[in-house]
PDB file of C-alpha atoms in Angstrom:
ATOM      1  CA  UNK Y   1     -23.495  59.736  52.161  1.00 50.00           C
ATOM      2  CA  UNK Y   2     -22.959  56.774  54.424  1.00 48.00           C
ATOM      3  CA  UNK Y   3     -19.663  55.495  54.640  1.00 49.00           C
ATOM      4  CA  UNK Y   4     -18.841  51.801  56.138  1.00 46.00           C
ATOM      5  CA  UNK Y   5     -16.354  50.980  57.960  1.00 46.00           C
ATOM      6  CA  UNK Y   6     -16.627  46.926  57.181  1.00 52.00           C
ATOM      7  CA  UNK Y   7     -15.464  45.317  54.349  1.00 60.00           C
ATOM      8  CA  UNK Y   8     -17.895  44.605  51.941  1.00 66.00           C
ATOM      9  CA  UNK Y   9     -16.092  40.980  50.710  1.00 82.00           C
ATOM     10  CA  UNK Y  10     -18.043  37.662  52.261  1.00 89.00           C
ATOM     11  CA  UNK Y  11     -15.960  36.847  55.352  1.00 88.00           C
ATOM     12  CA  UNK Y  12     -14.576  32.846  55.429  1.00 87.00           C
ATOM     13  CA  UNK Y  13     -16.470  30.666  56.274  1.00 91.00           C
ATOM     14  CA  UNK Y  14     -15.170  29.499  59.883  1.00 87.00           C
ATOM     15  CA  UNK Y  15     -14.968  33.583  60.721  1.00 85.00           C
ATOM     16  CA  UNK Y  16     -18.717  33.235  59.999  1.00 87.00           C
ATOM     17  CA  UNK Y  17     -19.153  30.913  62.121  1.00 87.00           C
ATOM     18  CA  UNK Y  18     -17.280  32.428  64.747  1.00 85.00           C
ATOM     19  CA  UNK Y  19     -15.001  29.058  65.365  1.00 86.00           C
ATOM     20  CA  UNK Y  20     -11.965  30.956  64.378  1.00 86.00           C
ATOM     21  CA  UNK Y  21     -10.190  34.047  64.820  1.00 87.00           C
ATOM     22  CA  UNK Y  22      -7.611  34.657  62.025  1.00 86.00           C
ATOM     23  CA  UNK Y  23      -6.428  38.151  62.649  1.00 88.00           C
ATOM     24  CA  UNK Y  24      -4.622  35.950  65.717  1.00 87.00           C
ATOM     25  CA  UNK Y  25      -4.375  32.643  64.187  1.00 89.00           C
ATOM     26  CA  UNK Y  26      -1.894  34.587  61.557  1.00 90.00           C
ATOM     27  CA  UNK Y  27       0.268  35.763  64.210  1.00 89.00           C
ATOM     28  CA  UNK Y  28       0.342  32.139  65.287  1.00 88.00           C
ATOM     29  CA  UNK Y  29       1.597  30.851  62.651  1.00 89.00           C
ATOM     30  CA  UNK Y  30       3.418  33.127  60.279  1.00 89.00           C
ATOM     31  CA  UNK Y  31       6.950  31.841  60.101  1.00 86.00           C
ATOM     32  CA  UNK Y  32      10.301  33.817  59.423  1.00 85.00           C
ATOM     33  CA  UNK Y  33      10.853  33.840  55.881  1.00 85.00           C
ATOM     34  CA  UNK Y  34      14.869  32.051  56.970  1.00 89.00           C
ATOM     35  CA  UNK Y  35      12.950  29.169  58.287  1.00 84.00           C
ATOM     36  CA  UNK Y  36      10.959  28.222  54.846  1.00 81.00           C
ATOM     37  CA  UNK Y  37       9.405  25.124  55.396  1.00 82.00           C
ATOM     38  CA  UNK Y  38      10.184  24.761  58.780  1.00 89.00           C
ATOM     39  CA  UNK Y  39       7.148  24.247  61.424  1.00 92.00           C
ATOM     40  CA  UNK Y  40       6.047  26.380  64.023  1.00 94.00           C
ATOM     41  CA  UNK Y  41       4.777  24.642  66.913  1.00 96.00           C
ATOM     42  CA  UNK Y  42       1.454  25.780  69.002  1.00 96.00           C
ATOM     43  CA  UNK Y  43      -0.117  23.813  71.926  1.00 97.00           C
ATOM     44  CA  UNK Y  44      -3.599  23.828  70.688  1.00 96.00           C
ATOM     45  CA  UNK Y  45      -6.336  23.907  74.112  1.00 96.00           C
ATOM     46  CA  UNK Y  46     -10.052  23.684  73.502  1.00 95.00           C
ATOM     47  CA  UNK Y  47     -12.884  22.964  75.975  1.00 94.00           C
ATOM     48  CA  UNK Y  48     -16.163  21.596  75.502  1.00 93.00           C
ATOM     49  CA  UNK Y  49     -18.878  20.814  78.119  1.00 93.00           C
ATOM     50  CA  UNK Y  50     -17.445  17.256  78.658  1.00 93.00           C
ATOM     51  CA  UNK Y  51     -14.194  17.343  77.221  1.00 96.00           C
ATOM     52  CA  UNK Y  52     -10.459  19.386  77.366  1.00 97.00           C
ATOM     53  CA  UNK Y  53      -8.418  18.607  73.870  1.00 97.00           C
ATOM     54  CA  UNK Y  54      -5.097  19.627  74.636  1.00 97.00           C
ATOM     55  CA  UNK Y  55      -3.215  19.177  71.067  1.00 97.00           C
ATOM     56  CA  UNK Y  56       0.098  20.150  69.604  1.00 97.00           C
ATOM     57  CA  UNK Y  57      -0.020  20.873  65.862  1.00 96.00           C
ATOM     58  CA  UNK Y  58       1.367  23.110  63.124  1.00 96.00           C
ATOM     59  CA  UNK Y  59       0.092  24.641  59.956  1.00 93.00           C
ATOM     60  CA  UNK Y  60       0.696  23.773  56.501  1.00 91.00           C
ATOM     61  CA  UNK Y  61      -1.076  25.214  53.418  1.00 89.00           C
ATOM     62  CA  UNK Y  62      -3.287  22.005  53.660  1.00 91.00           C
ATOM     63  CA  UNK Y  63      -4.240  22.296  56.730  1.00 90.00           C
ATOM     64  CA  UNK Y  64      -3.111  21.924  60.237  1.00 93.00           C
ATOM     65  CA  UNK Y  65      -1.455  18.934  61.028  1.00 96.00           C
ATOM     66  CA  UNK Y  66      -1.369  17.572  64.689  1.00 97.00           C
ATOM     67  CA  UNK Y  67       1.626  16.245  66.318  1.00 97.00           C
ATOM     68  CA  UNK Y  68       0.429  14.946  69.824  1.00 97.00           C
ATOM     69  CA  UNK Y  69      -3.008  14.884  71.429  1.00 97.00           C
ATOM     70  CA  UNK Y  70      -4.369  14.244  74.678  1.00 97.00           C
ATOM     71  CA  UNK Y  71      -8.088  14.117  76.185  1.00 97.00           C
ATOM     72  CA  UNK Y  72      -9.437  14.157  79.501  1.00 96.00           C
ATOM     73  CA  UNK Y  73     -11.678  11.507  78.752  1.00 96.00           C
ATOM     74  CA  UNK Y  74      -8.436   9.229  78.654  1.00 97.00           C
ATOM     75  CA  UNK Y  75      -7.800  10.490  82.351  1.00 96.00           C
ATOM     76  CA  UNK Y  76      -9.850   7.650  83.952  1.00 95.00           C
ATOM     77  CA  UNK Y  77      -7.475   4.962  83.140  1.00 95.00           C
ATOM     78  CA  UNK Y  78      -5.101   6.981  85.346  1.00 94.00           C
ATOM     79  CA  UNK Y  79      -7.250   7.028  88.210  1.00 92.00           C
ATOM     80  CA  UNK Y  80      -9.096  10.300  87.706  1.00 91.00           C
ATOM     81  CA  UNK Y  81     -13.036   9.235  86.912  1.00 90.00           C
ATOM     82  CA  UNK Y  82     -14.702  12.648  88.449  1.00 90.00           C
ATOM     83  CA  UNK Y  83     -14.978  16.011  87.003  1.00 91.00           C
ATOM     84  CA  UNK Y  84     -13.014  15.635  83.560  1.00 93.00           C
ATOM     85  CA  UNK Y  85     -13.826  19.482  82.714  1.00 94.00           C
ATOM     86  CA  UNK Y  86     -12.142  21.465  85.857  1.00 94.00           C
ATOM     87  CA  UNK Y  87      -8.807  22.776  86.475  1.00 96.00           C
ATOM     88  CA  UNK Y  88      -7.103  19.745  88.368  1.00 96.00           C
ATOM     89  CA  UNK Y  89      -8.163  17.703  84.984  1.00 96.00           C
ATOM     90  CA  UNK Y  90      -7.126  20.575  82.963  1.00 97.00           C
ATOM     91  CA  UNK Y  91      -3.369  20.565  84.429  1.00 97.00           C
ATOM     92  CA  UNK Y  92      -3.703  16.854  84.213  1.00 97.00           C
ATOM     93  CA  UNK Y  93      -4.350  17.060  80.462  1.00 97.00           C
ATOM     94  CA  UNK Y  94      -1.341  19.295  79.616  1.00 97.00           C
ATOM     95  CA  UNK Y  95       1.062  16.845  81.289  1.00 97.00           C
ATOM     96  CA  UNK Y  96      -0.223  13.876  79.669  1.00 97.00           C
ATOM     97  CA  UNK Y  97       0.625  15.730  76.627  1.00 97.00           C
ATOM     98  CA  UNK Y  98       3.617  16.852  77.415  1.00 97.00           C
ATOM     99  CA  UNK Y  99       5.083  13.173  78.548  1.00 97.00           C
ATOM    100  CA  UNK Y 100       3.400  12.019  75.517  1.00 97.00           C
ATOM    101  CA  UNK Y 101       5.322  14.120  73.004  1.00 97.00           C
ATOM    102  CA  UNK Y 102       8.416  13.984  74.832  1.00 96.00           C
ATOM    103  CA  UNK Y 103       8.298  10.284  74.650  1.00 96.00           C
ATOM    104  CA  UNK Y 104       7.339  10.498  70.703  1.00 96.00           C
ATOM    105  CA  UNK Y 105      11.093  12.635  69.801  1.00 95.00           C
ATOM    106  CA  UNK Y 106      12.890  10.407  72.300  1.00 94.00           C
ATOM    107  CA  UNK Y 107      12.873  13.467  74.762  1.00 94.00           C
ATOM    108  CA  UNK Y 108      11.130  11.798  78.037  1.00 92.00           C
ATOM    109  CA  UNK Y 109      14.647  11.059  79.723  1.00 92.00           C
ATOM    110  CA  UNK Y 110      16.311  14.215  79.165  1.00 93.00           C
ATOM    111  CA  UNK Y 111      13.134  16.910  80.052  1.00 94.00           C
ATOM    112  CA  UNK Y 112      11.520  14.789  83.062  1.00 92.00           C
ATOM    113  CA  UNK Y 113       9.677  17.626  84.529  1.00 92.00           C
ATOM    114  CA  UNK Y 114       8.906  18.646  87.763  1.00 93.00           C
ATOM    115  CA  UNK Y 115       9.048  15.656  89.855  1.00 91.00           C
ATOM    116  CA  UNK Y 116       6.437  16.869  92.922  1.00 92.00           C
ATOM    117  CA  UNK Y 117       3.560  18.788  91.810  1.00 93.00           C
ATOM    118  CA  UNK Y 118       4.345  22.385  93.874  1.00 92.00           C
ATOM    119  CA  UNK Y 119       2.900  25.357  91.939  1.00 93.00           C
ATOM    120  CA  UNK Y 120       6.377  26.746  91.684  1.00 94.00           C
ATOM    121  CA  UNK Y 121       7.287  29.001  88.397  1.00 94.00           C
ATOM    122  CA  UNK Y 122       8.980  26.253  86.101  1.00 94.00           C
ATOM    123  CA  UNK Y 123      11.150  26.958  83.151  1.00 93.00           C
ATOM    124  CA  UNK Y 124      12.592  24.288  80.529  1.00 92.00           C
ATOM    125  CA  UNK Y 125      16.403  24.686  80.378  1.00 90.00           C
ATOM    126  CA  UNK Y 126      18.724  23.042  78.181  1.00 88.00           C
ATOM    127  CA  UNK Y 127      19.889  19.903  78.437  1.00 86.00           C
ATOM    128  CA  UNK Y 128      22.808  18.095  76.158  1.00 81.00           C
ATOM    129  CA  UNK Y 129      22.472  18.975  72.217  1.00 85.00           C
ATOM    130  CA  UNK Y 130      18.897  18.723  71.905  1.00 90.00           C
ATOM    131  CA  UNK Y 131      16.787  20.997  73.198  1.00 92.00           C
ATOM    132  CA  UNK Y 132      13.174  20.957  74.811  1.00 95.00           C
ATOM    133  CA  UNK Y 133      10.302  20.594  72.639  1.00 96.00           C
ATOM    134  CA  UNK Y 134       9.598  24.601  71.637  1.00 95.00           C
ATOM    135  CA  UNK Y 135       5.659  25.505  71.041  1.00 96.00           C
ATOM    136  CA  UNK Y 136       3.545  28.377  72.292  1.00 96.00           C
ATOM    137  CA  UNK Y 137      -0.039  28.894  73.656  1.00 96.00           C
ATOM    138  CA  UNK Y 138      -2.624  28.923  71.043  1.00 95.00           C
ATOM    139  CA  UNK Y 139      -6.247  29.988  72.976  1.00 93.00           C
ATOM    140  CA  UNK Y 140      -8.183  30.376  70.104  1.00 90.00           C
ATOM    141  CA  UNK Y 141     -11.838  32.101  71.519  1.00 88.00           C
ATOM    142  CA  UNK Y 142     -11.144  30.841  74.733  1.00 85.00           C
ATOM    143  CA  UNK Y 143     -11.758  33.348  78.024  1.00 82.00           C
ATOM    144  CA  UNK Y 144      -7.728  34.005  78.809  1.00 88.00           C
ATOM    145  CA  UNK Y 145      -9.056  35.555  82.334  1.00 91.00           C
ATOM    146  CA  UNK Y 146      -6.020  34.998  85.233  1.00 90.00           C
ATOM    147  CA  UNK Y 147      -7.258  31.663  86.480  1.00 91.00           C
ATOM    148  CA  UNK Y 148      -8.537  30.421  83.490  1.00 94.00           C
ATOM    149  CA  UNK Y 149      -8.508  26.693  82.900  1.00 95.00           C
ATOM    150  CA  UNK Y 150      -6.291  27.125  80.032  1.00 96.00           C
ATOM    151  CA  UNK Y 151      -3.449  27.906  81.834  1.00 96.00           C
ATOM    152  CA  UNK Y 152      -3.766  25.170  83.534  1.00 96.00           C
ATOM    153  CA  UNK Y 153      -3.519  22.644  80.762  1.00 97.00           C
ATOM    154  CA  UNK Y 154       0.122  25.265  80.280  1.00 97.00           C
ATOM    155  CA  UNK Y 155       0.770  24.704  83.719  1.00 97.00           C
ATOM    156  CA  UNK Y 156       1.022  21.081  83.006  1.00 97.00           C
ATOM    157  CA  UNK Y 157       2.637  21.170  79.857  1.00 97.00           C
ATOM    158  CA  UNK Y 158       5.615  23.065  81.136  1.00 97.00           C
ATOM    159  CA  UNK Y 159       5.763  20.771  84.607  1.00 96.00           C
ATOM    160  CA  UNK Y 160       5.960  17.799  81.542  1.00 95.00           C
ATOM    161  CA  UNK Y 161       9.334  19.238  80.160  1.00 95.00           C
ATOM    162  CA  UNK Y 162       7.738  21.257  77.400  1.00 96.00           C
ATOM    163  CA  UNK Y 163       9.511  24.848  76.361  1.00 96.00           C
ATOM    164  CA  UNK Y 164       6.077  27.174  76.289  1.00 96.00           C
ATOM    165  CA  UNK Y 165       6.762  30.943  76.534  1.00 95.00           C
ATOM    166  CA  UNK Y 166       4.676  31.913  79.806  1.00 94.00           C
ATOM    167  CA  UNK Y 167       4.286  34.456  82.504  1.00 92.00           C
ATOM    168  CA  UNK Y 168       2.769  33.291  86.279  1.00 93.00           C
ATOM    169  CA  UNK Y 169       0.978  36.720  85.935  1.00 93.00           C
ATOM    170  CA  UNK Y 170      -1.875  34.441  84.566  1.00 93.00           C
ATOM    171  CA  UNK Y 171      -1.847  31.516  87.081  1.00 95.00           C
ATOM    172  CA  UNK Y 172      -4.055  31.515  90.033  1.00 94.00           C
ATOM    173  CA  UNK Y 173      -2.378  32.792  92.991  1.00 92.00           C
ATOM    174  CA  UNK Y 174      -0.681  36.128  91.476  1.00 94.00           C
ATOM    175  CA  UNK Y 175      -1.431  38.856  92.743  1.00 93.00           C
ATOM    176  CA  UNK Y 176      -2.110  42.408  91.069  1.00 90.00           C
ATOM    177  CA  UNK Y 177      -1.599  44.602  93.972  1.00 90.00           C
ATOM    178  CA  UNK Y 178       1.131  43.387  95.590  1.00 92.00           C
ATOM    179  CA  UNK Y 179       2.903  41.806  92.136  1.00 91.00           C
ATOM    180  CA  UNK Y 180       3.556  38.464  94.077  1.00 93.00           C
ATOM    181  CA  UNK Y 181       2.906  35.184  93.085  1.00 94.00           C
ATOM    182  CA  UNK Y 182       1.647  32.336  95.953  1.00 95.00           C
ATOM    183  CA  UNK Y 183       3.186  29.155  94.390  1.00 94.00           C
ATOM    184  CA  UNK Y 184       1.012  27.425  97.561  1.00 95.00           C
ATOM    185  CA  UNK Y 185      -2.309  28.774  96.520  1.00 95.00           C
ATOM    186  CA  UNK Y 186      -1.654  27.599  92.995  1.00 96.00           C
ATOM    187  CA  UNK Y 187      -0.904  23.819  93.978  1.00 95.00           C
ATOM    188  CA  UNK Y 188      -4.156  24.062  95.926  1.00 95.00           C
ATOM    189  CA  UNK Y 189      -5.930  24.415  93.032  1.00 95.00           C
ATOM    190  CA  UNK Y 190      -4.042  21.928  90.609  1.00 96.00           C
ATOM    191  CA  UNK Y 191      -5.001  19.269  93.368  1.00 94.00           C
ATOM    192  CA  UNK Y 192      -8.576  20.380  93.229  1.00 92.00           C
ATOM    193  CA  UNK Y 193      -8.464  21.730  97.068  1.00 93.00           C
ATOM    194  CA  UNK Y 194     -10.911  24.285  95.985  1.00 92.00           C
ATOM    195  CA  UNK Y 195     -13.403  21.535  94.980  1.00 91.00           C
ATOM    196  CA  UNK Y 196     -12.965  19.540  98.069  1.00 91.00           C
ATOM    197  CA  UNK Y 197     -14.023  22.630 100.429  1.00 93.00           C
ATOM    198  CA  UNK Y 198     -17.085  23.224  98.570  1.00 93.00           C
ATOM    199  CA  UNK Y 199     -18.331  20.329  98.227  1.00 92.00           C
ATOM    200  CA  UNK Y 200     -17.914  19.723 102.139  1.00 92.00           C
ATOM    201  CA  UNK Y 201     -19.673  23.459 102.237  1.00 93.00           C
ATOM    202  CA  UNK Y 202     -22.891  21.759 100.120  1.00 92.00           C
ATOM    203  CA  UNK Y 203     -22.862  18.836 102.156  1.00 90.00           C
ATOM    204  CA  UNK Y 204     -23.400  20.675 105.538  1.00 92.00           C
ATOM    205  CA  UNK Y 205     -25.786  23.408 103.925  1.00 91.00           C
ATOM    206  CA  UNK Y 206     -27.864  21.182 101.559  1.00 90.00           C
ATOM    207  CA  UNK Y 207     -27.832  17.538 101.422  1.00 89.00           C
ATOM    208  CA  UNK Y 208     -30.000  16.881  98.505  1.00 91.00           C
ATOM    209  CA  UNK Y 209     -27.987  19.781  96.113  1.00 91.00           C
ATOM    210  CA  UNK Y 210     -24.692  18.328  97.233  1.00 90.00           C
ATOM    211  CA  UNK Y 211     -26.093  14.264  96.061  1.00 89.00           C
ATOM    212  CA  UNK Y 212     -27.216  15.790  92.818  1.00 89.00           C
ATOM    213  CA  UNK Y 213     -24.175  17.740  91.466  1.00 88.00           C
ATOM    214  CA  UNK Y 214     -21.521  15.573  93.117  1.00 87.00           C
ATOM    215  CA  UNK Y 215     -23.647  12.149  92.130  1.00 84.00           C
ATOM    216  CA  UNK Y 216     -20.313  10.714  90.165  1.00 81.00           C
ATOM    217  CA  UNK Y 217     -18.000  11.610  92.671  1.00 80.00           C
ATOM    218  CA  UNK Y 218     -17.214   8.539  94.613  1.00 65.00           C
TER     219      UNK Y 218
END
């Protein structure tokens, strides 16, 4: 006889679809049974091929409800216009978010931030009777490679003031062998050094490429 290992029951219908992953999602959001009623934050980051949605929402039996969102396509009224999908726009996105919901609660003057954009490790402390803004890292399907643009929209958020549970084990810069983490190398690539080198690289090896890919760059 065969035996099968799957369940036999018709799986939902966004697990069909593949859009969501709820052997994690539950671990998102199941609450202590002490805090009935009371939300449980996650910072919600999805990418598309011309868009990063960085939102912070909770779940309810309706559905979830969102607290704060933030887009990259808002980014050009801040004076980013180029590349609204890589990992300086990605960082940019999380802080936007972060300012944004900080300013919502009334929180903006107590958690500023980072002031300077450095790449160092950053941790939310306590300030006064209120606290910062607690949520943690929901990646749904996304790649969560080291490097990964996703923890760059974290990177933001937690430069903005918000409290997100993270290690810089996952930032760029860390490194495995030695176990150390290059705060420099990291800035480089929130300010889009990376970018800047090879496009110069394109420009002296192939004229033509470099005008077609980097055509909106200006």
């Amino acid at each position: 006889a065969v035996v099968s290992t799957q369940s036999t029951g018709v799986k939902y219908r966004r697990r069909r679809e593949g859009k969501t992953d709820y052997f994690a999602r539950k671990r998102l959001i199941i609450q202590n049974k002490n805090k009935y009623n009371t939300p449980k934050y996650r910072l919600v980051v999805r990418f598309s091929n011309k868009v990063i949605i960085a939102q912070v929402a909770y779940a309810t039996i309706e559905g979830d409800k969102i607290v704060c969102d933030a887009r990259s396509t808002e980014l050009p009224r801040y004076g980013i216009k180029t590349g609204l999908t890589n990992y300086p726009a990605s960082y940019a996105v999380g802080l936007l978010l972060a300012r944004r919901l900080n300013q919502k609660y009334g929180l903006d003057e107590t958690y500023t931030g980072v002031e300077e954009v450095d790449g160092e490790e950053y941790y939310v402390e306590k300030e006064g009777e209120r606290g910062a803004f607690y949520c943690v890292l929901d990646t749904g399907l996304s790649k969560t490679s080291s490097g990964a643009r996703i923890f760059g929209v974290l990177k933001g958020a937690v430069d903005g003031g918000l409290d997100i549970p993270h290690s810089s084990k996952r930032f760029p810069g860390y490194n495995t062998e030695s176990g150390e983490y290059d705060a420099g190398a990291h800035r480089s690539r929130i300010l889009g050094e990376h970018i800047s080198s090879y496009m110069q690289s394109l420009l002296d090896e192939d004229e033509d490429a470099y005008k077609r890919q980097f055509a909106t760059y200006r």
